[in-house]
Amino acid sequence: MGVFGYIGKSNAVPVLVGGLRKLGFQGYDSTGVAVLEEGRILVAKSAGKLAELEEKLNGRIFASTIGIGHTRWATHGKPSESNAHPHLDCHGDFAVVHNGIIENYFELKEWLIKEGHLFRSETDTEVLPHLIEHFYEGKLETAVRKILTKIEGSYSLIVLSRQDPGTLVAARKNNSLVVGLGEDGYYLASNFSPILQHTKNTYIMEDEEIAVLTREGAHFTDFQGKAKEKILYEISWDPSAAEKDGYDHFMLKEIFEQPKALRDTLAGRLTDEKVVLKEMDLTPEQIAGFNKVAIVGCGTAYHAGLIGRTLIERWAKLPVEVDIASEFRYRTPLIDERTLVVVLSQSGETADTLAGLREAKRLGARIVAITNVVGSSVSREAHDVIYTWAGPEIAIASTKAYTTQIEAMILLALYLTQAKGTMSKEWIREIIAELKKIPDKAGEIFTQVAKVEQLAPLIKEASSAFFIGRGLDWSVALEGSLKLKETSYIHAEAYAAGELKHGTIALVTEETPIIALATQRDLYDKTLSSVNELKAREAKVIGFTFEGNDSFGQSVDEVFYLPETINELAPILTVIPLQLLAYYVSLARGNDVDRPRNLVKSVTVE
Ligand code: M6R
């Protein structure tokens, strides 16, 4: 979750612990530091909160002025002391802290083990110190540059070496890393928060850049070794803004993190032809034996499950039921060993979801969990786990957890589809090619943030708002309305667009904002008819659709055009402006965006 490094004149241990305190603001599961002292790398680690690490360090006198530290949010391997960073090579020559995912770690680890390296953790990160050990020929910078040609994935990493005792080497790719230039030394961190207490002067590392820090100075190169000129920035954020990477709220920060979270969730799981879910332990025969799928979750997770239903039925041709977890047990579901049960939970600790999982297990079903928290109860009790690599979600309103849950459902649906052979190989290739573009398309939406902000005043004073759509748009409408109600406290409901005329349209007046979603091409015309019915009752309609759907765009009062994608992948994009809309309406109403009233992040009571 956060890397930190220091080289300078001060005692490194208190500097590192102070930095980790800032980095691990919330949501980490283990911590560790490594310092260089009398020619040895000394490591202290702890599973749990920073206080436990401090306890371990208490009473030990350190005189080191160089070191690295880490707060971990588990990805590969459960939260434990052995999986906590820093990780060492075989002989304690190199220590590494790393944020991100090494996608090809498995192959690298197998190779390194054959070369005689001894691994002590389940992490992807541990391949890094062993690789450095393998390629080291007298200069740390050169060895790090060499290993970067071997690893695939995303990373911000810092390396400490007893062979090059006055040097820290850092590298970043698709992750963040900044360097602080203080009076007492240099600081390296995954965000500004641990640096700002020491200095406001910073260098921002760019993608595919290496930094080499010594007590004499910092120099930067690209991955090929070409020197880079850097601009020194003065950061004026206050410390609380720094914890949120400069965003005003965690909700906004997490909305903006979605391209990265989406990219990380796909990482290592797609070739050009197929989905690879190494974590699933199902044979094609077992998959062929399932006669239905049951999906269980609460709130936002339930909404992601609704999307999963459409995809699995449409592609894998398996019947699917979706239940709100708190209702699942009470309707005596017809579940047995031929049922694949998918349990969705960001936290992995929601009591209703856990109770549903246990009931399904008691009935003999095979359980797949989709969760964001490694080692959570749901992940421990399920037979298979697909992790969403969204990183910690702090805001109560779920945003990046939802879009990555949809992605995980897409991966699972494709995994079942390819095993059952229900769609052609060519078709799977096309979906995969488009899926790979989704993180960038999610990023494109942020060029239109101002447009969403301008829509907030149209909703801010409303006492009631309706979200409508058909097919997958209806599922997204449910999530959009939940976002609005939980953050703004405006009564918001989602309806299948065709159902409005069977009663609800009686509630619609010119005072009722309607958010109409139209991304399903085969349903454009039908949704347009519903919009026209609403317009005839003087309702104000805000439409969300793809460029080119002109008849729809011209029929609504305001229109937001989304980046084009295929129908089934559209929900990931459609929800992003709805999340932003909820955020800006909540802000305009002066609400506590990150901590809405009466809500907690994880509901651990039934
Ligand atoms: O941790 P979980 O995914 O199991 O949580 C389920 C719901 O409590 C959660 O999605 C809730 O609905 C969100 N706060 C909505 O934004």
Coordinates of C-alpha atoms in Angstrom, one line a residue, residues 125 200 260 385 523:
T125 CA 7.7 -9.1 -4.5
K200 CA 7.9 20.7 0.4
K260 CA -5.4 1.7 -12.3
V385 CA -11.1 -16.7 -4.8
L523 CA -32.5 -1.4 -26.6

